[in-house]
XYZ file of C-alpha atoms in Angstrom:
610
model
C -40.534 -178.048 123.044
C -43.527 -175.976 120.810
C -46.248 -177.738 118.844
C -46.294 -176.945 115.314
C -48.791 -174.529 114.011
C -47.743 -175.380 110.510
C -50.287 -177.752 108.310
C -50.167 -180.149 104.827
C -53.743 -180.198 103.146
C -55.020 -182.215 100.731
C -54.536 -182.061 96.730
C -57.993 -180.536 97.101
C -57.283 -178.100 99.499
C -53.727 -176.282 98.817
C -54.969 -175.338 94.789
C -53.724 -171.770 95.253
C -49.501 -171.050 94.032
C -48.352 -173.954 96.145
C -49.616 -177.015 94.322
C -49.018 -175.702 90.547
C -44.912 -177.208 90.373
C -47.075 -180.956 91.583
C -49.250 -179.970 88.762
C -46.510 -179.275 86.266
C -44.714 -182.063 87.532
C -47.480 -184.647 87.330
C -47.276 -183.762 83.870
C -44.190 -184.326 82.830
C -44.461 -187.462 83.767
C -47.283 -188.281 82.569
C -45.086 -186.913 79.075
C -42.219 -188.123 79.644
C -43.479 -192.109 79.540
C -45.786 -192.251 76.624
C -44.092 -192.469 73.472
C -45.038 -189.355 70.895
C -46.220 -186.431 73.063
C -44.244 -183.519 72.960
C -42.636 -181.701 75.464
C -41.373 -178.674 76.989
C -37.524 -177.273 75.977
C -34.756 -178.838 78.525
C -34.059 -175.356 81.198
C -30.389 -175.351 79.396
C -31.293 -174.872 75.893
C -33.843 -172.297 76.853
C -32.555 -168.287 75.661
C -31.494 -165.746 79.086
C -32.639 -163.871 76.472
C -36.640 -164.464 76.993
C -36.746 -164.266 80.819
C -38.418 -161.190 82.131
C -37.818 -161.050 85.855
C -39.880 -157.841 86.892
C -41.641 -158.659 89.821
C -44.658 -156.298 90.619
C -44.278 -154.771 94.218
C -48.113 -154.052 94.639
C -49.535 -157.489 94.122
C -50.414 -160.068 97.419
C -48.523 -163.148 95.972
C -45.273 -163.356 96.004
C -42.488 -165.801 94.912
C -39.766 -166.202 97.424
C -36.690 -169.281 96.201
C -34.415 -170.484 98.481
C -30.957 -172.561 97.382
C -29.188 -174.814 99.592
C -26.491 -176.920 99.978
C -24.978 -176.375 96.640
C -21.953 -178.544 97.633
C -21.145 -181.831 95.682
C -21.813 -180.138 92.687
C -18.866 -177.538 93.060
C -16.479 -179.890 94.034
C -12.650 -180.141 92.840
C -12.033 -181.637 89.776
C -16.186 -182.476 89.950
C -17.956 -179.721 88.885
C -20.986 -179.483 87.151
C -23.101 -176.187 86.767
C -25.567 -177.476 84.769
C -27.750 -178.326 87.622
C -27.560 -174.818 89.430
C -27.816 -173.159 85.014
C -30.587 -174.675 85.290
C -32.394 -173.546 88.462
C -31.447 -170.198 87.938
C -32.100 -170.192 84.009
C -35.384 -171.676 86.035
C -36.247 -168.352 87.781
C -35.877 -165.655 84.566
C -37.858 -167.610 83.357
C -40.541 -168.183 85.337
C -40.051 -165.148 87.262
C -43.015 -163.195 85.946
C -46.059 -166.146 85.799
C -44.667 -166.652 89.950
C -43.372 -163.286 90.904
C -40.728 -164.286 91.968
C -39.291 -161.317 94.349
C -35.957 -162.599 95.399
C -33.492 -165.834 95.310
C -31.497 -166.976 99.130
C -28.615 -169.308 99.046
C -28.494 -171.476 101.916
C -24.622 -171.877 101.831
C -21.938 -174.255 101.378
C -21.805 -173.213 97.493
C -18.704 -175.495 97.226
C -16.894 -178.268 98.743
C -14.083 -176.805 99.626
C -14.610 -173.099 98.548
C -11.045 -173.585 96.478
C -10.854 -170.893 94.466
C -11.315 -173.073 91.478
C -14.382 -174.096 92.734
C -15.723 -170.668 93.741
C -15.177 -169.481 90.530
C -17.093 -172.345 89.020
C -20.246 -171.590 90.646
C -19.887 -167.518 90.592
C -19.672 -167.612 87.012
C -23.123 -169.698 87.052
C -24.084 -166.551 89.348
C -23.793 -164.232 86.859
C -26.795 -165.732 85.112
C -28.997 -163.746 87.966
C -26.125 -160.850 87.335
C -26.875 -160.631 83.572
C -30.436 -159.484 84.597
C -30.602 -158.193 88.126
C -32.030 -160.492 89.950
C -32.395 -159.399 93.582
C -30.005 -162.228 95.609
C -27.942 -163.438 98.491
C -25.127 -165.709 99.983
C -23.962 -166.691 102.687
C -21.167 -169.243 103.607
C -21.258 -172.357 104.865
C -18.669 -174.480 106.450
C -17.430 -176.113 103.155
C -17.372 -172.823 102.029
C -14.597 -171.768 104.098
C -12.819 -173.036 107.203
C -14.975 -174.240 109.541
C -12.871 -172.916 112.611
C -13.577 -169.771 112.768
C -16.283 -166.018 112.282
C -17.006 -164.133 110.896
C -13.803 -162.111 111.293
C -12.010 -164.791 109.425
C -10.553 -161.970 106.978
C -10.662 -162.758 103.170
C -10.790 -165.818 101.904
C -12.259 -166.629 97.994
C -15.098 -166.745 99.108
C -15.567 -163.608 99.791
C -14.010 -162.452 96.792
C -16.333 -163.784 94.631
C -19.826 -163.154 96.868
C -18.506 -159.887 98.908
C -20.188 -157.086 98.823
C -19.073 -155.534 96.171
C -20.746 -157.857 93.667
C -23.958 -156.651 95.198
C -22.853 -152.887 94.829
C -25.756 -150.941 92.660
C -28.123 -153.816 93.066
C -31.670 -152.181 93.809
C -32.690 -154.832 96.131
C -28.858 -154.509 97.797
C -29.067 -152.792 101.717
C -25.163 -152.880 103.117
C -23.171 -155.530 104.830
C -21.198 -155.463 108.205
C -17.864 -154.607 107.928
C -15.953 -157.734 107.803
C -18.617 -158.264 104.578
C -19.744 -161.883 105.903
C -23.771 -160.792 106.770
C -25.973 -158.983 104.867
C -29.163 -157.378 103.508
C -31.864 -156.698 101.270
C -34.309 -155.067 100.717
C -36.682 -156.190 98.256
C -40.664 -154.877 98.003
C -43.879 -157.324 97.590
C -47.662 -156.494 98.957
C -47.132 -152.952 98.514
C -44.018 -152.843 101.818
C -40.451 -153.441 101.893
C -39.638 -156.951 103.324
C -36.155 -157.804 104.432
C -33.351 -161.252 103.393
C -31.102 -160.768 106.864
C -28.191 -162.928 105.369
C -25.569 -165.002 108.557
C -22.554 -166.091 108.087
C -21.865 -170.053 109.801
C -21.105 -168.967 112.698
C -21.569 -165.190 113.857
C -18.949 -163.650 115.889
C -19.504 -160.590 119.035
C -19.254 -157.507 116.173
C -21.990 -159.865 114.146
C -24.498 -160.116 116.349
C -23.677 -156.664 116.649
C -24.681 -155.355 113.559
C -27.110 -157.881 113.007
C -29.132 -155.947 115.904
C -28.181 -152.692 114.831
C -29.429 -153.471 111.146
C -32.761 -154.443 112.585
C -32.815 -151.480 115.497
C -31.953 -149.002 111.778
C -35.360 -150.953 109.614
C -38.430 -151.264 112.937
C -41.001 -151.631 110.305
C -40.035 -154.449 107.789
C -40.836 -158.207 108.361
C -37.189 -160.577 108.184
C -36.558 -164.059 106.378
C -33.056 -164.470 108.431
C -30.748 -166.687 106.921
C -28.033 -168.584 108.022
C -26.214 -172.156 107.105
C -27.239 -174.078 110.508
C -30.120 -173.669 112.962
C -32.795 -176.237 112.890
C -30.697 -179.516 113.100
C -34.076 -181.917 112.861
C -37.983 -180.998 112.941
C -38.610 -179.710 116.725
C -34.517 -178.985 117.164
C -31.946 -176.254 117.338
C -28.580 -177.403 116.313
C -26.386 -175.809 119.990
C -26.084 -172.746 116.724
C -29.043 -172.129 116.416
C -30.135 -172.241 119.662
C -27.530 -169.593 120.466
C -29.240 -167.581 117.421
C -32.424 -168.292 118.722
C -31.079 -167.143 122.290
C -28.850 -163.819 121.160
C -30.934 -162.371 118.396
C -33.822 -163.756 116.472
C -36.819 -164.392 120.306
C -35.814 -160.850 121.446
C -36.770 -159.317 117.090
C -40.549 -160.090 116.484
C -39.116 -158.945 113.115
C -38.191 -161.861 112.062
C -41.086 -164.713 111.022
C -39.487 -166.548 109.277
C -36.081 -168.760 109.118
C -34.476 -170.054 106.358
C -31.163 -173.149 107.038
C -29.404 -176.186 105.273
C -26.049 -177.690 106.538
C -27.977 -180.797 107.608
C -30.912 -183.436 106.055
C -32.963 -184.459 106.061
C -35.695 -181.473 105.714
C -37.325 -180.598 108.559
C -39.660 -177.447 109.962
C -39.699 -176.240 113.850
C -42.300 -173.296 114.759
C -41.274 -171.074 118.294
C -42.229 -168.471 119.807
C -40.515 -164.853 120.676
C -39.902 -163.507 123.515
C -43.779 -160.509 121.944
C -46.065 -164.188 122.359
C -45.622 -164.743 118.275
C -44.776 -167.706 116.174
C -41.398 -167.974 114.351
C -41.443 -170.798 111.480
C -37.737 -172.209 111.140
C -36.857 -174.132 107.965
C -34.430 -176.394 107.179
C -33.945 -177.137 103.562
C -31.329 -179.828 102.679
C -30.990 -182.141 99.706
C -27.642 -182.622 99.374
C -28.106 -186.235 99.730
C -29.784 -187.090 96.869
C -29.454 -188.091 93.556
C -26.623 -185.705 91.778
C -26.293 -183.915 95.080
C -29.740 -182.117 95.525
C -28.750 -181.694 91.851
C -29.592 -177.857 93.399
C -33.054 -177.967 93.700
C -34.519 -174.722 95.085
C -37.686 -174.691 96.853
C -39.563 -172.041 96.782
C -41.944 -170.168 98.621
C -44.875 -169.090 97.610
C -46.686 -165.751 100.364
C -50.028 -165.082 99.608
C -51.155 -162.405 101.724
C -55.134 -162.621 100.066
C -55.262 -166.168 101.854
C -53.362 -165.627 104.420
C -50.804 -168.921 104.316
C -47.086 -169.221 102.002
C -47.410 -172.455 100.517
C -44.548 -174.352 100.062
C -43.557 -176.579 96.730
C -39.357 -178.837 96.069
C -38.495 -178.700 92.590
C -35.683 -179.494 90.948
C -35.857 -177.477 87.276
C -32.570 -179.634 85.624
C -34.546 -182.873 86.193
C -37.956 -181.040 84.749
C -35.887 -180.121 81.990
C -34.600 -183.728 81.246
C -37.824 -184.993 80.605
C -37.725 -184.512 76.982
C -34.797 -187.510 77.116
C -36.569 -189.630 79.985
C -36.313 -189.678 82.983
C -33.982 -192.675 84.728
C -35.909 -194.213 87.552
C -33.745 -191.878 89.809
C -34.909 -188.614 88.877
C -38.137 -189.295 88.172
C -38.288 -189.568 91.989
C -37.018 -186.701 92.375
C -38.713 -183.952 89.926
C -40.580 -182.551 92.197
C -40.162 -183.752 96.657
C -44.303 -184.932 97.853
C -42.899 -185.568 101.227
C -44.279 -183.208 104.178
C -41.421 -182.014 104.866
C -40.828 -180.341 100.860
C -44.271 -179.290 100.152
C -46.719 -178.231 102.805
C -48.621 -174.539 103.710
C -47.663 -172.436 106.752
C -51.097 -170.624 107.857
C -50.028 -166.680 108.453
C -52.074 -164.118 109.535
C -50.384 -161.037 107.972
C -51.676 -158.504 109.220
C -52.309 -160.066 113.248
C -48.635 -160.742 112.824
C -47.001 -157.629 111.513
C -49.547 -155.415 113.492
C -46.610 -154.315 115.451
C -44.267 -153.172 113.287
C -47.016 -151.202 109.936
C -45.561 -149.555 107.868
C -46.330 -145.462 108.430
C -48.397 -144.265 105.448
C -44.943 -141.983 103.635
C -45.234 -138.146 104.368
C -45.829 -136.221 100.585
C -43.553 -133.996 99.669
C -44.355 -130.469 101.420
C -44.086 -127.353 98.446
C -41.637 -124.602 98.181
C -44.108 -122.504 100.011
C -44.069 -123.939 103.290
C -40.600 -124.018 103.179
C -40.135 -120.027 102.809
C -40.594 -119.572 106.473
C -39.742 -115.476 107.360
C -35.555 -114.715 107.541
C -35.410 -117.834 104.581
C -32.224 -116.304 102.776
C -30.838 -120.418 101.026
C -33.098 -123.646 100.585
C -32.051 -126.288 98.274
C -33.347 -129.165 97.787
C -32.823 -131.465 95.106
C -35.828 -133.218 93.072
C -34.381 -133.792 90.040
C -30.833 -134.842 88.395
C -27.803 -131.644 88.243
C -28.018 -130.343 85.284
C -26.263 -126.663 85.049
C -27.507 -124.526 88.255
C -29.307 -125.318 90.924
C -31.077 -122.434 91.941
C -31.977 -121.059 95.634
C -35.394 -121.785 95.930
C -35.762 -118.713 98.498
C -35.999 -116.812 95.393
C -32.215 -114.497 97.202
C -30.156 -116.163 94.533
C -27.936 -117.772 96.357
C -27.782 -120.706 93.811
C -25.204 -123.235 93.617
C -22.802 -124.747 90.792
C -21.198 -128.040 90.664
C -17.746 -127.953 91.046
C -15.852 -132.349 89.927
C -12.394 -133.491 91.499
C -11.143 -135.581 89.666
C -13.478 -136.462 86.745
C -16.529 -137.165 89.645
C -19.867 -136.126 89.529
C -22.356 -135.626 91.626
C -25.669 -138.572 90.468
C -29.524 -137.935 91.918
C -31.530 -140.294 93.847
C -35.222 -140.463 94.751
C -34.319 -141.413 98.557
C -34.417 -139.409 101.259
C -35.404 -138.667 104.501
C -38.978 -140.513 105.644
C -39.733 -136.341 106.939
C -37.653 -133.949 104.159
C -39.946 -131.622 102.413
C -38.113 -132.592 98.879
C -38.950 -135.920 98.134
C -34.744 -136.367 96.603
C -31.436 -135.971 97.480
C -27.714 -136.104 95.769
C -25.360 -138.185 96.099
C -21.302 -136.810 96.865
C -18.614 -139.327 96.370
C -16.013 -138.034 98.071
C -11.943 -139.820 99.050
C -9.760 -138.383 100.760
C -6.427 -139.774 98.807
C -6.343 -138.964 96.242
C -8.633 -136.079 96.929
C -11.676 -136.911 94.145
C -15.670 -135.595 93.979
C -17.954 -133.366 94.124
C -19.115 -130.582 95.611
C -21.409 -127.601 95.722
C -20.529 -124.030 95.580
C -22.779 -121.076 95.601
C -22.110 -118.373 92.955
C -19.396 -115.293 93.018
C -21.321 -112.325 94.673
C -23.962 -114.059 96.722
C -25.765 -112.470 99.415
C -25.177 -114.675 100.929
C -21.127 -114.806 101.155
C -21.085 -111.989 102.774
C -23.925 -112.238 105.683
C -22.917 -112.020 109.273
C -26.315 -113.079 110.999
C -25.416 -110.849 113.964
C -29.575 -111.701 115.063
C -29.124 -115.291 114.906
C -29.155 -117.863 112.186
C -30.672 -121.241 111.694
C -28.957 -123.854 109.439
C -30.639 -127.969 108.333
C -29.481 -130.331 106.297
C -30.536 -133.925 106.226
C -27.722 -136.466 105.403
C -27.038 -140.709 105.113
C -24.183 -142.277 105.117
C -23.424 -145.558 103.630
C -22.055 -148.821 105.001
C -18.849 -148.904 103.544
C -18.671 -144.918 104.600
C -14.701 -145.571 106.596
C -13.704 -142.867 108.451
C -9.847 -142.836 107.893
C -11.045 -142.290 103.816
C -14.122 -139.764 104.585
C -14.422 -138.746 108.335
C -14.623 -134.539 107.704
C -16.722 -133.276 104.576
C -18.325 -130.906 104.838
C -22.327 -130.528 104.777
C -22.907 -126.579 104.746
C -19.408 -125.095 104.964
C -17.954 -121.032 104.591
C -14.515 -120.894 103.049
C -12.410 -117.940 103.793
C -10.245 -118.773 107.078
C -9.365 -117.450 110.233
C -6.270 -116.520 108.801
C -7.985 -115.021 105.650
C -10.210 -112.384 109.096
C -7.370 -111.907 111.053
C -8.548 -114.391 113.909
C -5.492 -116.315 113.911
C -6.214 -117.733 117.358
C -6.300 -121.556 117.207
C -5.096 -123.445 113.793
C -5.675 -120.607 111.789
C -6.107 -122.480 107.999
C -10.000 -124.232 109.602
C -12.718 -121.890 107.541
C -14.513 -119.854 108.675
C -17.876 -122.458 109.145
C -18.278 -125.964 108.446
C -20.741 -128.533 109.544
C -18.989 -131.090 109.093
C -19.180 -135.408 109.689
C -16.456 -135.995 111.834
C -14.982 -139.645 112.344
C -17.757 -141.199 114.542
C -19.045 -140.249 112.372
C -21.301 -137.746 113.958
C -21.953 -133.419 112.830
C -19.374 -130.988 114.108
C -20.563 -127.120 113.638
C -16.421 -125.461 113.972
C -17.286 -121.889 113.640
C -15.311 -118.384 114.556
C -18.132 -115.950 115.982
C -17.641 -112.076 115.696
C -17.231 -111.660 119.434
C -14.148 -115.149 118.907
C -11.076 -114.865 118.080
C -10.671 -118.559 118.641
C -13.209 -121.486 117.513
C -16.313 -122.312 118.893
C -17.887 -126.080 117.774
C -20.186 -128.045 118.878
C -19.988 -131.943 118.402
C -22.767 -134.068 117.789
C -23.076 -137.608 118.642
C -22.406 -139.982 116.396
C -25.077 -140.968 114.004
C -25.641 -145.140 112.203
C -24.612 -145.029 108.815
C -27.542 -146.202 106.197
C -29.702 -143.888 108.476
C -31.626 -140.524 107.146
C -30.859 -137.938 109.736
C -31.631 -134.202 110.514
C -29.103 -131.928 111.710
C -29.742 -128.631 112.599
C -27.440 -125.762 114.314
C -29.706 -122.469 115.596
C -28.214 -119.557 117.118
C -30.350 -116.547 119.186
C -27.922 -114.193 119.162
C -26.356 -115.272 122.128
C -25.391 -119.047 122.200
C -25.277 -121.950 119.233
C -27.204 -125.686 119.852
C -27.557 -128.852 117.733
C -29.595 -130.625 117.436
C -29.562 -134.420 115.660
C -33.440 -135.183 115.228
C -35.090 -132.675 116.631
C -32.430 -133.708 120.002
C -30.784 -131.420 120.864
C -26.775 -132.701 121.514
C -25.273 -132.921 124.751
C -22.080 -131.078 123.890
C -23.514 -127.718 123.207
C -21.222 -125.014 124.565
C -22.180 -122.287 126.792
C -19.871 -118.977 126.433
C -21.900 -116.979 124.425
C -21.076 -116.511 119.574
C -22.784 -114.112 118.152
C -22.936 -114.393 114.661
C -20.404 -115.876 111.871
C -17.394 -114.465 110.692
C -17.512 -113.232 106.838
C -14.574 -112.489 104.367
C -16.903 -112.417 101.129
C -15.934 -115.607 99.991
C -18.951 -118.464 98.615
C -20.973 -121.006 101.249
C -20.017 -125.131 99.983
C -22.353 -128.009 100.423
C -20.293 -131.245 100.101
C -17.701 -129.685 100.788
C -14.377 -129.363 103.231
C -11.576 -125.837 102.901
C -8.536 -126.800 104.577
C -6.086 -123.722 104.435
C -8.077 -121.899 101.994
C -8.330 -125.180 99.413
C -10.472 -127.743 98.697
C -9.361 -130.300 101.389
C -12.231 -133.433 102.040
C -15.757 -133.755 100.406
C -18.586 -135.889 101.495
C -18.782 -139.558 101.005
C -23.141 -140.688 101.461
C -26.189 -138.289 100.063
C -27.364 -134.605 101.063
C -30.726 -133.947 101.454
C -32.705 -130.414 101.912
C -31.175 -127.606 102.432
C -31.927 -124.064 104.046
C -30.471 -121.335 106.189
C -32.737 -119.056 108.163
C -31.255 -115.905 110.709
C -33.362 -115.826 112.898
C -33.582 -118.797 116.072
C -36.578 -121.230 114.656
C -38.159 -123.571 117.383
C -37.533 -126.939 116.853
C -41.439 -127.228 115.819
C -40.136 -125.291 112.800
C -37.135 -127.024 111.181
C -38.116 -128.879 107.484
C -38.323 -132.179 109.241
C -41.960 -131.467 111.546
């Protein structure tokens, strides 16, 4: 076993964030024992409306709150929400003072996973939902059937705490297709951090999903939370060893893991494949007074001191001090053992040097994007309002078309190498068809252009985690309306549009067109592109042949057949839409960034992402 590098310090040495709770608890204990002294109002009585949860994303001091097994508080007829509501109100009331950025629950929310238990704890967590607080939960062995893994299907737990609960929260990053594993992103100390919340038991699919999430965020420090990992000091359970071997050891981003399940609290440190320490912490108090009383552990990060100060407190008992504490409550108001109040020394700059963040690339002026031959350039740096102007000055303006009442929404999210800093979110759905898309105005010069000398069409796109082929495949990024039949070219499917850059069921980009020199359809196929990642795609025709590039790299399935220009019947182009048989058939589900069309072949070095 590795020697622990975490250590306890005396009270004088721990004058930082970790000591505040100790002094607060000591003062309350003294007050509780002294008649006639005024005490703070109880946590139960504190109005949530006065709470403030506005974390400072740039402060180099911030706090991660952790709540372990609460199962004995939600056990059939023995349900008591007061302790957990006190802990959640504590986060709201002290959020600003302690710069609390996130809460992680470590599973076993309930004793039996029964509907009545899940409903009760779900109602308690609405305290955070109403304030927009970022948090994660995960299933423990008491929340679901313990013999199953994350492919178990529907459960009351998933109905209450599945991905739908977190959709729209600024910290929610995404979920595995089964819904039992999630990742969450928050900003603190001027950079992005991740909480990777994993199910009680990962399947092979769960491991693959977790690895993909880590690969998609290669510069983000990761705190891994799960229900079972450390079993006692310096020891992992057999499943914990599996997690280490299959996920943690080879991913240097994971620097801290948190789990419950076993007791008493314990710690371990192991070196990963990169030779760096990974701190593994077990925190669980269900064996203590009142089932742990929804006790919380506070991880106070201080990047100036290169330390994490850890304290463990019971807000419910703190709030009861005014009523006088019983013997067991006095012992539990704050835990001071070396497994519950300690400091972890981490040289953050050195530990994270292998994946230090790249400074964001600034936006580039429109003028620099108007390379010779640019016939259309659209970027979305503000919400849609009326006509979207063609920034090339060629008059290829766009208007919005809505289907089923849906409209486009704006986001500041964008590809890191995108010239414009913004994107439009399309909400397309196949059946019943709904969404919104953009079309060039009638009479736009682009509508009749045939590009005999060649062309370059570029777009940035990102698909959400819940993109599903059965509902979202073949949504168009950029397409030309008008059918082969209308152009007198009926080889193949005559109802297909004359040109479309769409997303296949992979999902991956596909360019399918009827060139001027062909009756049939010429197709370039891109590889599958992951969800929750920004991509740049370019289709380049040099007057003779067409090549597709993804992230500036040519794809394998580029045809060698001669392809000259694009057939036109004078109808509009679409962004985010795809027509079949002359009617809108599918609408993009995802985000679309800058789009540019140039009437000549561009070298890779002139693409918008360079």
